[in-house]
Short mmCIF file of C-alpha atoms and ligand atoms in Angstrom, two decimals:
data_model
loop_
_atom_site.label_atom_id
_atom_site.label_comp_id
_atom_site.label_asym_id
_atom_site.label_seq_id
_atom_site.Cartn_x
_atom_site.Cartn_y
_atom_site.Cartn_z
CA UNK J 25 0.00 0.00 0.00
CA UNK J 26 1.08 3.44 -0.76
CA UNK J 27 0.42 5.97 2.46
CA UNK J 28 1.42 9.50 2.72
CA UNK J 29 1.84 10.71 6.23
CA UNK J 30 1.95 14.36 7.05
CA UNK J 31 2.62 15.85 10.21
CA UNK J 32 0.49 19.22 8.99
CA UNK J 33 -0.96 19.60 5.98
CA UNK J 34 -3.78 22.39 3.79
CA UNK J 35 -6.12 19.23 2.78
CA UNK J 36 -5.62 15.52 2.74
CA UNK J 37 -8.33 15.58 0.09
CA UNK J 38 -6.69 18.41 -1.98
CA UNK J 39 -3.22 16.41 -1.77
CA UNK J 40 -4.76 13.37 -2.84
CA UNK J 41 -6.68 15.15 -5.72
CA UNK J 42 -2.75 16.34 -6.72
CA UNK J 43 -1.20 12.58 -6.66
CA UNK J 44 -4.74 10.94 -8.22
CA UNK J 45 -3.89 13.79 -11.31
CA UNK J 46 0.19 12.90 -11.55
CA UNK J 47 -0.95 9.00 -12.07
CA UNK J 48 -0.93 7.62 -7.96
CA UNK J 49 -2.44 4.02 -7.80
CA UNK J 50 -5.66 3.37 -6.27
CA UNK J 51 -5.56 2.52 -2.63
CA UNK J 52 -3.10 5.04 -1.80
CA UNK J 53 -3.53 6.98 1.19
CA UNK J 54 -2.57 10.66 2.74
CA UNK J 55 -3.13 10.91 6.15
CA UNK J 56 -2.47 13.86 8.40
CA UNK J 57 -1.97 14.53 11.88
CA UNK J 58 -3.31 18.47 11.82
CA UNK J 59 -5.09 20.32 8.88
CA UNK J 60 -5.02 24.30 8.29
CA UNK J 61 -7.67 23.79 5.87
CA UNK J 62 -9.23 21.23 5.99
CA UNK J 63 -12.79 21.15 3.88
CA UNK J 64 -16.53 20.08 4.37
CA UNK J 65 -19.13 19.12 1.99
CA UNK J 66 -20.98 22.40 0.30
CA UNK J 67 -18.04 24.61 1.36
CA UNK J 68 -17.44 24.38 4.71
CA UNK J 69 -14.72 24.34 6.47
CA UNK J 70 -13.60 21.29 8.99
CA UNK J 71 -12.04 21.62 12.40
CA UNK J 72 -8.43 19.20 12.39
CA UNK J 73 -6.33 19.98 15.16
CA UNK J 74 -3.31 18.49 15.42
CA UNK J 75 -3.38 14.85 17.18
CA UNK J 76 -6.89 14.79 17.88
CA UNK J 77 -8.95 12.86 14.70
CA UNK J 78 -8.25 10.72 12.14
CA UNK J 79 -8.00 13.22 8.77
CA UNK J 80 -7.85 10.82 5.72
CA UNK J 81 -7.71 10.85 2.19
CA UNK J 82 -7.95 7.55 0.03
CA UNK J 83 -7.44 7.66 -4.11
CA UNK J 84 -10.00 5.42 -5.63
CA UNK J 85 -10.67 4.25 -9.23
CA UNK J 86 -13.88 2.58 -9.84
CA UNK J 87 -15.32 1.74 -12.83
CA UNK J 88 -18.52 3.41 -11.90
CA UNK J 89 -20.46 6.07 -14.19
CA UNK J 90 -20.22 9.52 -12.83
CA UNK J 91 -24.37 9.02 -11.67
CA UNK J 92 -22.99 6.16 -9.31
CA UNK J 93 -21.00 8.61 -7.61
CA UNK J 94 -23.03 8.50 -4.33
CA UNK J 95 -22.25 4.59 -3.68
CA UNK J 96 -19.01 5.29 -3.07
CA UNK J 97 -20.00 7.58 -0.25
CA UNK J 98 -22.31 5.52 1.00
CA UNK J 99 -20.05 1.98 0.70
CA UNK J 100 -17.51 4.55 3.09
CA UNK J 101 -20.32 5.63 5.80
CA UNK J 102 -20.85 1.40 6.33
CA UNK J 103 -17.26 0.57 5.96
CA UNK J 104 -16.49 3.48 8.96
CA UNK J 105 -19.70 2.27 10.53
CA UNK J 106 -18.33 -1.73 10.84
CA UNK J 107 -14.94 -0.25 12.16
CA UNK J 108 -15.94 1.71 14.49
CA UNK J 109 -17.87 -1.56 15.93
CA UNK J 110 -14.92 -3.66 15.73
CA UNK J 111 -12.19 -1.27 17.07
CA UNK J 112 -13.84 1.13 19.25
CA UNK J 113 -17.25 -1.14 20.60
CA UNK J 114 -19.33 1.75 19.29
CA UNK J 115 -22.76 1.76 18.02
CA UNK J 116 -23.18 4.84 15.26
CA UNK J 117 -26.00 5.89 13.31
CA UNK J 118 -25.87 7.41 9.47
CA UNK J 119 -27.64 10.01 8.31
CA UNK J 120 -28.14 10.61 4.73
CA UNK J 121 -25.62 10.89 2.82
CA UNK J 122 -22.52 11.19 4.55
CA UNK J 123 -22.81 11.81 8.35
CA UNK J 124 -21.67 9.17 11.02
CA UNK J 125 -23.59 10.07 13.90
CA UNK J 126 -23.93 9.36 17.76
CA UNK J 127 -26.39 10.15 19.88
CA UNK J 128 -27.65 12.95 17.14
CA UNK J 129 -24.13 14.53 16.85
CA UNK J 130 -22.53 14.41 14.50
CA UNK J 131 -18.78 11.90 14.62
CA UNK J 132 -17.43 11.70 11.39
CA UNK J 133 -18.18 13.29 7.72
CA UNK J 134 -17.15 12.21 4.46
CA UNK J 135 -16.48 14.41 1.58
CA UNK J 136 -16.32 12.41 -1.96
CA UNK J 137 -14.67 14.00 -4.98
CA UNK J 138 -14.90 12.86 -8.15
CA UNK J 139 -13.15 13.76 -11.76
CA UNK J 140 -15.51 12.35 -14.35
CA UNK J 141 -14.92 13.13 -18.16
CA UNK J 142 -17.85 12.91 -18.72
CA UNK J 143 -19.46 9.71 -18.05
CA UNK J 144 -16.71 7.52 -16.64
CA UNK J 145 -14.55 8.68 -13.45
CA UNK J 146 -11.14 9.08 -13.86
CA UNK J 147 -10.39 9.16 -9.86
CA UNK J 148 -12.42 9.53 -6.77
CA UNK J 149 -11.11 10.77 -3.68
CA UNK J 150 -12.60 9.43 -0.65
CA UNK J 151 -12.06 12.20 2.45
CA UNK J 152 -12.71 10.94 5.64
CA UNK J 153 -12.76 12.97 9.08
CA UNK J 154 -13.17 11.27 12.13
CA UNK J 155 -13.11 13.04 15.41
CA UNK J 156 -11.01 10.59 18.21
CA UNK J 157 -9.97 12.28 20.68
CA UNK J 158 -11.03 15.78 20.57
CA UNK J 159 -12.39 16.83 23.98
CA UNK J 160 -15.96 18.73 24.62
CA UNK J 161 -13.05 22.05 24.73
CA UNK J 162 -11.21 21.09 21.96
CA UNK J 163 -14.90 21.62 19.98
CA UNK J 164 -15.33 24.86 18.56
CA UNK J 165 -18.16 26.23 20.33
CA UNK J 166 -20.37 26.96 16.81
CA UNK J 167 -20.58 22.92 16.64
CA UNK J 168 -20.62 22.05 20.54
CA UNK J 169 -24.23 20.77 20.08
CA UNK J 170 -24.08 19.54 16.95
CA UNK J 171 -20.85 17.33 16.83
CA UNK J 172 -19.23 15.29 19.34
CA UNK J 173 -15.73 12.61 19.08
CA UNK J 174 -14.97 8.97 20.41
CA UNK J 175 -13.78 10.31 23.77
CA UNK J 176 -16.60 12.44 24.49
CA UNK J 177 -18.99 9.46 23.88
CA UNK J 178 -16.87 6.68 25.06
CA UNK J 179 -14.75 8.75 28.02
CA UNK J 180 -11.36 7.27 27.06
CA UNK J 181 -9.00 7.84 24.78
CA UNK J 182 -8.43 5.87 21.21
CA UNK J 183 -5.60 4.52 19.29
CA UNK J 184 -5.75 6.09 15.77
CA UNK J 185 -3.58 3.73 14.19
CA UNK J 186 -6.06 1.07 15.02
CA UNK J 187 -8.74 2.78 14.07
CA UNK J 188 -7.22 3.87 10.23
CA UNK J 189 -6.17 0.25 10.06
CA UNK J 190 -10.01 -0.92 10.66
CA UNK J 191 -11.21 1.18 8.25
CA UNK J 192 -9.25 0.91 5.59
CA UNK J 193 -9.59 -2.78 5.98
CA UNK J 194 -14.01 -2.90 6.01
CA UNK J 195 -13.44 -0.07 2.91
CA UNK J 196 -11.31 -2.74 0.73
CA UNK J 197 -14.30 -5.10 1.56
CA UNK J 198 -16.63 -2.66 0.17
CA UNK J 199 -14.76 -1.83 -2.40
CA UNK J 200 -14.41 -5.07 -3.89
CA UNK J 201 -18.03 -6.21 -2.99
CA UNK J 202 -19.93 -3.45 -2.53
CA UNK J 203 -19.69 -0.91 -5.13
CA UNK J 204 -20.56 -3.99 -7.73
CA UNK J 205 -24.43 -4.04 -9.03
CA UNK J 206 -24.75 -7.24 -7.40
CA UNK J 207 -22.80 -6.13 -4.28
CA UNK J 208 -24.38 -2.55 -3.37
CA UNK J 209 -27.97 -4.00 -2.85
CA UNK J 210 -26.39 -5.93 0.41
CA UNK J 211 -24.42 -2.89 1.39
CA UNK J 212 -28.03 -0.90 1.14
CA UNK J 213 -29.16 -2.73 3.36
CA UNK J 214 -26.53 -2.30 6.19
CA UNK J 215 -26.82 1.26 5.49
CA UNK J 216 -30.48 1.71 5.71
CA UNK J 217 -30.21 -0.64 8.77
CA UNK J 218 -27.80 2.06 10.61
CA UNK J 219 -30.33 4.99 8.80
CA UNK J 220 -31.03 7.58 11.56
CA UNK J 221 -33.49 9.08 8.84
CA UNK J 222 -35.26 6.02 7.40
CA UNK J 223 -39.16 6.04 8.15
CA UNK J 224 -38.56 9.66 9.84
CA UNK J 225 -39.90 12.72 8.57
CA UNK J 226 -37.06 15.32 7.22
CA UNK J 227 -36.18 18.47 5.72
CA UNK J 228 -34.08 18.45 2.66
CA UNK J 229 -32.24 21.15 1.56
CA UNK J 230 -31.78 19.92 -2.35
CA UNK J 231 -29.76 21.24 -5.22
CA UNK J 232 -33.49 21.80 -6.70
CA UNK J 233 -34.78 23.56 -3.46
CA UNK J 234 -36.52 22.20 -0.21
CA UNK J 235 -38.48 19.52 0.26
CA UNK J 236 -40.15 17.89 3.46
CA UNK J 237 -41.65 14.53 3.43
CA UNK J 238 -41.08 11.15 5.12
CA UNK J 239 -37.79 9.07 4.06
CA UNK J 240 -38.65 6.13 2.63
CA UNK J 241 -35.58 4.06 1.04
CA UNK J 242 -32.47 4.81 -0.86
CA UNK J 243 -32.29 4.30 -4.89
CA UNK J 244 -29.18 1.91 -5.83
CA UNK J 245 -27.69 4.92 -7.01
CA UNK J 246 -27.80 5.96 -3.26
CA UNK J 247 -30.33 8.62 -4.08
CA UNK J 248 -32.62 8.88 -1.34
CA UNK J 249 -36.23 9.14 -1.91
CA UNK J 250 -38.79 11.17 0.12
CA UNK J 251 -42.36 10.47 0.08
CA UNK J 252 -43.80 14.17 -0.34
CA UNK J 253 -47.13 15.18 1.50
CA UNK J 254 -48.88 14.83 -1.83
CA UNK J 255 -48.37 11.91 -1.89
CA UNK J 256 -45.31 12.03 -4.81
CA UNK J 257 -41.84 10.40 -4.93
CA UNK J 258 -38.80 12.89 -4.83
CA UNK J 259 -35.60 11.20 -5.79
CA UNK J 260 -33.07 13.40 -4.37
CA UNK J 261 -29.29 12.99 -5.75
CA UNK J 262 -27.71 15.82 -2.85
CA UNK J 263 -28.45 17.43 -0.20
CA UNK J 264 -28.68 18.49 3.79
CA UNK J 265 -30.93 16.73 5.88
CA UNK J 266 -32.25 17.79 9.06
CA UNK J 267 -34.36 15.92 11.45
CA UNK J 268 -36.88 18.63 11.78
CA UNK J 269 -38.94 17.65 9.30
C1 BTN O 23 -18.49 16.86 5.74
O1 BTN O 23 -19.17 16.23 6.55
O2 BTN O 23 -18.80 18.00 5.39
C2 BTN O 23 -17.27 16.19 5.17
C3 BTN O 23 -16.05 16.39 6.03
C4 BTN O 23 -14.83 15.71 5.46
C5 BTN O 23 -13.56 16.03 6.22
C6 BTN O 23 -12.38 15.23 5.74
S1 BTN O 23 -10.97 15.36 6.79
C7 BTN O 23 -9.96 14.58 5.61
C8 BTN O 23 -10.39 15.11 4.25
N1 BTN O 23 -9.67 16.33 3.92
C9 BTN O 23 -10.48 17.39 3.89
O3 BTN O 23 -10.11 18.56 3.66
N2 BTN O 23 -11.75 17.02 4.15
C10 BTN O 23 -11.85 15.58 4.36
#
């Protein structure tokens, strides 16, 4: 395997995106210990002080179609999901698409960037950021209620290397199994079985503007479709969910 390890770093995801474009191999990882500037989904900005999370970057190249982007963000939720069972005896929710969640807050995010030209991708790059060991202080107060780490719900301290080595492990599994036609219908269903939105009503903040409605499944495209008070089927491709429905 071919791992980059930086003590600081801009953006594991914008370093990858620069060795995915000069020809790097699939499976080859950047990992940092800090980020100045480090990035969210929809612009934002994510907190990644030195020492404290796990802030990862993993070059992929599927042969997926640029619409199949989404599985690849979803076969990374369940692959962080079945790690965090296995190395830190934690129980965590997802929330459509991309948020590992516990207890409501919000653990981990994913951020999935794709070059497509046009219909096949070229590379993905797979950005994962998962708080460890930040402490309720080390939280930016903005995101105090909203976000929380594995020491703040487990009280102890965790063993990052463990942790990357988990994951990386479940997301070969996916990889190879889950991202197929045949494969992604099985990995649905360990999503929508750790869905904190399934069966709940929501409010989705869409490319194509907001919608409210009850969640009712996920497309094997990993759209997510929301039955709308008329009674209609939305199939959403993106978006920000919130629980308030
Ligand atoms: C989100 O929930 O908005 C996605 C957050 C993704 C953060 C990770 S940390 C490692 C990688 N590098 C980045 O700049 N972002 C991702």
């Amino acid at each position: 395997r071919n791992v980059e390890i930086h003590s600081s770093i801009g953006s594991t995801n914008a370093r990858a995106k620069e060795l995915a474009l000069s020809g790097a191999r699939e499976g080859t990882v950047v990992i940092a210990d800090e980020q100045v500037q480090g990035r969210g989904r929809l612009g934002r900005s994510w907190v990644s002080p030195p020492g404290k999370g796990i802030w990862m970057s993993v070059i992929l190249r599927p042969r997926l179609s640029s619409q199949q982007v989404p599985r690849i963000t979803i076969m990374t939720a369940v692959a962080v999901a079945n790690a965090l069972k296995r190395s830190a005896q934690i129980d965590v929710g997802i929330k459509w698409p991309n948020d590992v969640v516990c207890g409501g807050k919000k653990l981990c995010g994913i951020l999935t960037e794709v070059h497509a030209e046009p219909e096949v991708i070229h590379y993905a790059v797979v950005g994962i950021g998962l708080n460890v060991n930040l402490s309720f202080e080390d939280l930016p107060e903005d995101i105090r209620d909203i976000a929380t780490s594995l020491r703040i719900e487990k009280g102890k301290e965790f063993n990052r290397a463990d942790i990357i080595k988990s994951i990386l492990q479940e997301m070969e599994k996916g990889y190879l199994q889950g991202l197929r036609d045949d494969g992604f219908a099985g990995l649905l269903k360990e999503y929508e079985r750790r869905s904190v939105i399934l069966g709940k009503r929501i409010r989705v903040i869409g490319v194509d503007g907001q919608f409210s409605g009850y969640a009712q499944g996920f497309g094997l495209d990993g759209s997510l479709m929301l039955r709308l008070d008329d009674g209609r089927v939305e199939r959403i491709l993106a978006g920000d969910v919130s629980l308030r429905g």
